[in-house]
Amino acid sequence: DMKLGGINSAIFFDTGNVWEDKFDGLLCTAGVGFRTNLGGYTVLRLDFAWRSDYHRVDPWTYFDIFFGWDF
């Protein structure tokens, strides 16, 4: 018998870049996510994100499914 707890949500925004010789500007990712606890430290996460270079938003929606530990 497995009981699911409530479904939590998150809104996130990350920005940064990596370069060696030439800095091409900042990149960012923004999105929403949903999490539920499956018991103890185990969670199930589903995130949807959109990438941008601050001039245009990538038309693709990226998603990530994670099953594992809670941090």
PDB file of N, CA and C in Angstrom:
ATOM      1  N   ASP A   1       0.846  -1.174   0.000  1.00  0.00           N
ATOM      2  CA  ASP A   1       0.000   0.000   0.000  1.00  0.00           C
ATOM      3  C   ASP A   1       0.895   1.240   0.000  1.00  0.00           C
ATOM      4  N   MET A   2       0.802   2.036  -1.070  1.00  0.00           N
ATOM      5  CA  MET A   2       1.606   3.244  -1.175  1.00  0.00           C
ATOM      6  C   MET A   2       0.685   4.455  -1.178  1.00  0.00           C
ATOM      7  N   LYS A   3       0.989   5.425  -0.331  1.00  0.00           N
ATOM      8  CA  LYS A   3       0.206   6.646  -0.280  1.00  0.00           C
ATOM      9  C   LYS A   3       1.050   7.786  -0.813  1.00  0.00           C
ATOM     10  N   LEU A   4       0.481   8.563  -1.717  1.00  0.00           N
ATOM     11  CA  LEU A   4       1.170   9.737  -2.231  1.00  0.00           C
ATOM     12  C   LEU A   4       0.802  10.938  -1.385  1.00  0.00           C
ATOM     13  N   GLY A   5       1.815  11.729  -1.067  1.00  0.00           N
ATOM     14  CA  GLY A   5       1.564  12.965  -0.346  1.00  0.00           C
ATOM     15  C   GLY A   5       1.046  14.019  -1.307  1.00  0.00           C
ATOM     16  N   GLY A   6       0.986  15.228  -0.851  1.00  0.00           N
ATOM     17  CA  GLY A   6       0.544  16.319  -1.710  1.00  0.00           C
ATOM     18  C   GLY A   6       1.529  16.571  -2.840  1.00  0.00           C
ATOM     19  N   ILE A   7       1.044  17.192  -3.876  1.00  0.00           N
ATOM     20  CA  ILE A   7       1.907  17.559  -4.995  1.00  0.00           C
ATOM     21  C   ILE A   7       2.352  19.000  -4.789  1.00  0.00           C
ATOM     22  N   ASN A   8       3.654  19.208  -4.728  1.00  0.00           N
ATOM     23  CA  ASN A   8       4.219  20.538  -4.564  1.00  0.00           C
ATOM     24  C   ASN A   8       4.633  21.069  -5.925  1.00  0.00           C
ATOM     25  N   SER A   9       4.746  22.373  -6.030  1.00  0.00           N
ATOM     26  CA  SER A   9       5.164  22.976  -7.289  1.00  0.00           C
ATOM     27  C   SER A   9       6.326  23.931  -7.042  1.00  0.00           C
ATOM     28  N   ALA A  10       7.022  24.252  -8.125  1.00  0.00           N
ATOM     29  CA  ALA A  10       8.155  25.172  -8.047  1.00  0.00           C
ATOM     30  C   ALA A  10       8.212  25.994  -9.328  1.00  0.00           C
ATOM     31  N   ILE A  11       8.651  27.226  -9.191  1.00  0.00           N
ATOM     32  CA  ILE A  11       8.963  28.081 -10.323  1.00  0.00           C
ATOM     33  C   ILE A  11      10.457  28.368 -10.214  1.00  0.00           C
ATOM     34  N   PHE A  12      11.204  28.209 -11.306  1.00  0.00           N
ATOM     35  CA  PHE A  12      12.647  28.413 -11.212  1.00  0.00           C
ATOM     36  C   PHE A  12      13.163  29.257 -12.368  1.00  0.00           C
ATOM     37  N   PHE A  13      14.320  29.879 -12.128  1.00  0.00           N
ATOM     38  CA  PHE A  13      14.991  30.721 -13.102  1.00  0.00           C
ATOM     39  C   PHE A  13      16.488  30.616 -12.840  1.00  0.00           C
ATOM     40  N   ASP A  14      17.250  30.248 -13.847  1.00  0.00           N
ATOM     41  CA  ASP A  14      18.703  30.124 -13.746  1.00  0.00           C
ATOM     42  C   ASP A  14      19.343  30.949 -14.848  1.00  0.00           C
ATOM     43  N   THR A  15      20.477  31.535 -14.552  1.00  0.00           N
ATOM     44  CA  THR A  15      21.205  32.276 -15.573  1.00  0.00           C
ATOM     45  C   THR A  15      22.699  32.052 -15.391  1.00  0.00           C
ATOM     46  N   GLY A  16      23.433  32.124 -16.492  1.00  0.00           N
ATOM     47  CA  GLY A  16      24.876  31.940 -16.444  1.00  0.00           C
ATOM     48  C   GLY A  16      25.431  31.645 -17.822  1.00  0.00           C
ATOM     49  N   ASN A  17      26.721  31.316 -17.880  1.00  0.00           N
ATOM     50  CA  ASN A  17      27.386  30.950 -19.119  1.00  0.00           C
ATOM     51  C   ASN A  17      28.767  30.413 -18.797  1.00  0.00           C
ATOM     52  N   VAL A  18      29.353  29.733 -19.757  1.00  0.00           N
ATOM     53  CA  VAL A  18      30.718  29.223 -19.657  1.00  0.00           C
ATOM     54  C   VAL A  18      31.443  29.634 -20.921  1.00  0.00           C
ATOM     55  N   TRP A  19      32.705  30.061 -20.789  1.00  0.00           N
ATOM     56  CA  TRP A  19      33.456  30.476 -21.968  1.00  0.00           C
ATOM     57  C   TRP A  19      34.937  30.268 -21.724  1.00  0.00           C
ATOM     58  N   GLU A  20      35.702  30.259 -22.812  1.00  0.00           N
ATOM     59  CA  GLU A  20      37.156  30.161 -22.727  1.00  0.00           C
ATOM     60  C   GLU A  20      37.829  31.443 -23.208  1.00  0.00           C
ATOM     61  N   ASP A  21      37.587  31.829 -24.462  1.00  0.00           N
ATOM     62  CA  ASP A  21      38.256  32.994 -25.023  1.00  0.00           C
ATOM     63  C   ASP A  21      37.325  34.190 -25.200  1.00  0.00           C
ATOM     64  N   LYS A  22      36.100  33.954 -25.606  1.00  0.00           N
ATOM     65  CA  LYS A  22      35.166  35.028 -25.924  1.00  0.00           C
ATOM     66  C   LYS A  22      33.871  34.838 -25.153  1.00  0.00           C
ATOM     67  N   PHE A  23      33.454  35.868 -24.446  1.00  0.00           N
ATOM     68  CA  PHE A  23      32.197  35.831 -23.710  1.00  0.00           C
ATOM     69  C   PHE A  23      31.066  36.197 -24.664  1.00  0.00           C
ATOM     70  N   ASP A  24      30.115  35.272 -24.871  1.00  0.00           N
ATOM     71  CA  ASP A  24      29.015  35.480 -25.808  1.00  0.00           C
ATOM     72  C   ASP A  24      27.743  35.989 -25.146  1.00  0.00           C
ATOM     73  N   GLY A  25      27.778  36.317 -23.888  1.00  0.00           N
ATOM     74  CA  GLY A  25      26.596  36.810 -23.189  1.00  0.00           C
ATOM     75  C   GLY A  25      25.985  35.749 -22.298  1.00  0.00           C
ATOM     76  N   LEU A  26      25.018  36.175 -21.529  1.00  0.00           N
ATOM     77  CA  LEU A  26      24.361  35.271 -20.591  1.00  0.00           C
ATOM     78  C   LEU A  26      23.254  34.465 -21.270  1.00  0.00           C
ATOM     79  N   LEU A  27      23.042  33.272 -20.765  1.00  0.00           N
ATOM     80  CA  LEU A  27      21.941  32.410 -21.175  1.00  0.00           C
ATOM     81  C   LEU A  27      21.071  32.172 -19.949  1.00  0.00           C
ATOM     82  N   CYS A  28      19.811  31.837 -20.158  1.00  0.00           N
ATOM     83  CA  CYS A  28      18.948  31.572 -19.005  1.00  0.00           C
ATOM     84  C   CYS A  28      17.972  30.448 -19.323  1.00  0.00           C
ATOM     85  N   THR A  29      17.443  29.888 -18.267  1.00  0.00           N
ATOM     86  CA  THR A  29      16.398  28.877 -18.330  1.00  0.00           C
ATOM     87  C   THR A  29      15.358  29.228 -17.274  1.00  0.00           C
ATOM     88  N   ALA A  30      14.098  29.181 -17.649  1.00  0.00           N
ATOM     89  CA  ALA A  30      13.010  29.426 -16.711  1.00  0.00           C
ATOM     90  C   ALA A  30      12.001  28.302 -16.867  1.00  0.00           C
ATOM     91  N   GLY A  31      11.320  27.976 -15.787  1.00  0.00           N
ATOM     92  CA  GLY A  31      10.360  26.895 -15.905  1.00  0.00           C
ATOM     93  C   GLY A  31       9.528  26.676 -14.666  1.00  0.00           C
ATOM     94  N   VAL A  32       8.752  25.618 -14.722  1.00  0.00           N
ATOM     95  CA  VAL A  32       7.903  25.201 -13.617  1.00  0.00           C
ATOM     96  C   VAL A  32       8.128  23.715 -13.373  1.00  0.00           C
ATOM     97  N   GLY A  33       7.890  23.293 -12.155  1.00  0.00           N
ATOM     98  CA  GLY A  33       8.079  21.888 -11.824  1.00  0.00           C
ATOM     99  C   GLY A  33       7.069  21.418 -10.796  1.00  0.00           C
ATOM    100  N   PHE A  34       6.896  20.126 -10.759  1.00  0.00           N
ATOM    101  CA  PHE A  34       5.982  19.485  -9.819  1.00  0.00           C
ATOM    102  C   PHE A  34       6.720  18.366  -9.112  1.00  0.00           C
ATOM    103  N   ARG A  35       6.488  18.221  -7.804  1.00  0.00           N
ATOM    104  CA  ARG A  35       7.158  17.217  -6.996  1.00  0.00           C
ATOM    105  C   ARG A  35       6.159  16.529  -6.088  1.00  0.00           C
ATOM    106  N   THR A  36       6.404  15.251  -5.848  1.00  0.00           N
ATOM    107  CA  THR A  36       5.625  14.533  -4.847  1.00  0.00           C
ATOM    108  C   THR A  36       6.549  13.582  -4.103  1.00  0.00           C
ATOM    109  N   ASN A  37       6.321  13.444  -2.817  1.00  0.00           N
ATOM    110  CA  ASN A  37       7.116  12.559  -1.979  1.00  0.00           C
ATOM    111  C   ASN A  37       6.555  11.148  -2.086  1.00  0.00           C
ATOM    112  N   LEU A  38       7.446  10.190  -2.354  1.00  0.00           N
ATOM    113  CA  LEU A  38       7.021   8.792  -2.471  1.00  0.00           C
ATOM    114  C   LEU A  38       7.321   7.990  -1.220  1.00  0.00           C
ATOM    115  N   GLY A  39       7.725   8.662  -0.161  1.00  0.00           N
ATOM    116  CA  GLY A  39       8.028   7.994   1.094  1.00  0.00           C
ATOM    117  C   GLY A  39       9.484   8.191   1.475  1.00  0.00           C
ATOM    118  N   GLY A  40       9.706   8.660   2.687  1.00  0.00           N
ATOM    119  CA  GLY A  40      11.076   8.890   3.145  1.00  0.00           C
ATOM    120  C   GLY A  40      11.739  10.007   2.354  1.00  0.00           C
ATOM    121  N   TYR A  41      12.923   9.706   1.807  1.00  0.00           N
ATOM    122  CA  TYR A  41      13.682  10.696   1.045  1.00  0.00           C
ATOM    123  C   TYR A  41      13.473  10.571  -0.458  1.00  0.00           C
ATOM    124  N   THR A  42      12.586   9.721  -0.901  1.00  0.00           N
ATOM    125  CA  THR A  42      12.379   9.476  -2.326  1.00  0.00           C
ATOM    126  C   THR A  42      11.298  10.397  -2.883  1.00  0.00           C
ATOM    127  N   VAL A  43      11.627  11.063  -3.995  1.00  0.00           N
ATOM    128  CA  VAL A  43      10.680  11.974  -4.621  1.00  0.00           C
ATOM    129  C   VAL A  43      10.564  11.664  -6.108  1.00  0.00           C
ATOM    130  N   LEU A  44       9.478  12.120  -6.680  1.00  0.00           N
ATOM    131  CA  LEU A  44       9.264  12.084  -8.119  1.00  0.00           C
ATOM    132  C   LEU A  44       9.095  13.528  -8.567  1.00  0.00           C
ATOM    133  N   ARG A  45       9.962  13.982  -9.508  1.00  0.00           N
ATOM    134  CA  ARG A  45       9.917  15.371  -9.971  1.00  0.00           C
ATOM    135  C   ARG A  45       9.676  15.401 -11.471  1.00  0.00           C
ATOM    136  N   LEU A  46       8.904  16.374 -11.921  1.00  0.00           N
ATOM    137  CA  LEU A  46       8.652  16.615 -13.338  1.00  0.00           C
ATOM    138  C   LEU A  46       8.818  18.109 -13.573  1.00  0.00           C
ATOM    139  N   ASP A  47       9.808  18.483 -14.396  1.00  0.00           N
ATOM    140  CA  ASP A  47      10.104  19.883 -14.664  1.00  0.00           C
ATOM    141  C   ASP A  47       9.913  20.197 -16.143  1.00  0.00           C
ATOM    142  N   PHE A  48       9.391  21.377 -16.431  1.00  0.00           N
ATOM    143  CA  PHE A  48       9.262  21.911 -17.785  1.00  0.00           C
ATOM    144  C   PHE A  48      10.049  23.213 -17.832  1.00  0.00           C
ATOM    145  N   ALA A  49      10.878  23.395 -18.868  1.00  0.00           N
ATOM    146  CA  ALA A  49      11.732  24.582 -18.923  1.00  0.00           C
ATOM    147  C   ALA A  49      11.818  25.136 -20.335  1.00  0.00           C
ATOM    148  N   TRP A  50      12.114  26.427 -20.399  1.00  0.00           N
ATOM    149  CA  TRP A  50      12.310  27.124 -21.671  1.00  0.00           C
ATOM    150  C   TRP A  50      13.628  27.868 -21.598  1.00  0.00           C
ATOM    151  N   ARG A  51      14.455  27.742 -22.664  1.00  0.00           N
ATOM    152  CA  ARG A  51      15.765  28.389 -22.720  1.00  0.00           C
ATOM    153  C   ARG A  51      15.668  29.719 -23.452  1.00  0.00           C
ATOM    154  N   SER A  52      16.561  30.644 -23.092  1.00  0.00           N
ATOM    155  CA  SER A  52      16.580  31.953 -23.726  1.00  0.00           C
ATOM    156  C   SER A  52      17.995  32.509 -23.703  1.00  0.00           C
ATOM    157  N   ASP A  53      18.281  33.398 -24.651  1.00  0.00           N
ATOM    158  CA  ASP A  53      19.541  34.142 -24.647  1.00  0.00           C
ATOM    159  C   ASP A  53      19.276  35.619 -24.340  1.00  0.00           C
ATOM    160  N   TYR A  54      18.151  35.925 -23.758  1.00  0.00           N
ATOM    161  CA  TYR A  54      17.671  37.261 -23.400  1.00  0.00           C
ATOM    162  C   TYR A  54      17.240  38.084 -24.610  1.00  0.00           C
ATOM    163  N   HIS A  55      17.329  37.518 -25.820  1.00  0.00           N
ATOM    164  CA  HIS A  55      16.835  38.184 -27.016  1.00  0.00           C
ATOM    165  C   HIS A  55      15.659  37.424 -27.625  1.00  0.00           C
ATOM    166  N   ARG A  56      15.692  36.112 -27.468  1.00  0.00           N
ATOM    167  CA  ARG A  56      14.607  35.278 -27.977  1.00  0.00           C
ATOM    168  C   ARG A  56      14.481  34.055 -27.078  1.00  0.00           C
ATOM    169  N   VAL A  57      13.293  33.481 -27.050  1.00  0.00           N
ATOM    170  CA  VAL A  57      13.026  32.270 -26.270  1.00  0.00           C
ATOM    171  C   VAL A  57      13.012  31.091 -27.231  1.00  0.00           C
ATOM    172  N   ASP A  58      13.718  30.044 -26.884  1.00  0.00           N
ATOM    173  CA  ASP A  58      13.750  28.835 -27.690  1.00  0.00           C
ATOM    174  C   ASP A  58      12.328  28.285 -27.826  1.00  0.00           C
ATOM    175  N   PRO A  59      11.888  27.921 -29.025  1.00  0.00           N
ATOM    176  CA  PRO A  59      10.504  27.452 -29.196  1.00  0.00           C
ATOM    177  C   PRO A  59      10.236  26.071 -28.595  1.00  0.00           C
ATOM    178  N   TRP A  60      11.262  25.329 -28.240  1.00  0.00           N
ATOM    179  CA  TRP A  60      11.077  23.984 -27.686  1.00  0.00           C
ATOM    180  C   TRP A  60      10.872  24.043 -26.181  1.00  0.00           C
ATOM    181  N   THR A  61      10.027  23.172 -25.675  1.00  0.00           N
ATOM    182  CA  THR A  61       9.862  22.992 -24.238  1.00  0.00           C
ATOM    183  C   THR A  61      10.686  21.775 -23.834  1.00  0.00           C
ATOM    184  N   TYR A  62      11.559  21.958 -22.871  1.00  0.00           N
ATOM    185  CA  TYR A  62      12.386  20.866 -22.374  1.00  0.00           C
ATOM    186  C   TYR A  62      11.754  20.329 -21.106  1.00  0.00           C
ATOM    187  N   PHE A  63      11.799  19.017 -20.930  1.00  0.00           N
ATOM    188  CA  PHE A  63      11.253  18.458 -19.706  1.00  0.00           C
ATOM    189  C   PHE A  63      12.213  17.436 -19.130  1.00  0.00           C
ATOM    190  N   ASP A  64      12.110  17.253 -17.832  1.00  0.00           N
ATOM    191  CA  ASP A  64      13.000  16.356 -17.099  1.00  0.00           C
ATOM    192  C   ASP A  64      12.155  15.604 -16.075  1.00  0.00           C
ATOM    193  N   ILE A  65      12.318  14.298 -16.055  1.00  0.00           N
ATOM    194  CA  ILE A  65      11.661  13.449 -15.051  1.00  0.00           C
ATOM    195  C   ILE A  65      12.757  12.890 -14.167  1.00  0.00           C
ATOM    196  N   PHE A  66      12.603  13.034 -12.868  1.00  0.00           N
ATOM    197  CA  PHE A  66      13.608  12.565 -11.912  1.00  0.00           C
ATOM    198  C   PHE A  66      12.920  11.742 -10.848  1.00  0.00           C
ATOM    199  N   PHE A  67      13.480  10.569 -10.584  1.00  0.00           N
ATOM    200  CA  PHE A  67      12.998   9.684  -9.526  1.00  0.00           C
ATOM    201  C   PHE A  67      14.206   9.383  -8.664  1.00  0.00           C
ATOM    202  N   GLY A  68      14.172   9.802  -7.403  1.00  0.00           N
ATOM    203  CA  GLY A  68      15.340   9.556  -6.549  1.00  0.00           C
ATOM    204  C   GLY A  68      15.221  10.280  -5.232  1.00  0.00           C
ATOM    205  N   TRP A  69      16.368  10.747  -4.737  1.00  0.00           N
ATOM    206  CA  TRP A  69      16.467  11.341  -3.420  1.00  0.00           C
ATOM    207  C   TRP A  69      16.002  12.791  -3.443  1.00  0.00           C
ATOM    208  N   ASP A  70      15.596  13.248  -2.285  1.00  0.00           N
ATOM    209  CA  ASP A  70      15.197  14.643  -2.124  1.00  0.00           C
ATOM    210  C   ASP A  70      16.408  15.410  -1.616  1.00  0.00           C
ATOM    211  N   PHE A  71      16.581  16.622  -2.109  1.00  0.00           N
ATOM    212  CA  PHE A  71      17.727  17.432  -1.643  1.00  0.00           C
ATOM    213  C   PHE A  71      17.250  18.718  -1.022  1.00  0.00           C
TER     214      PHE A  71
END
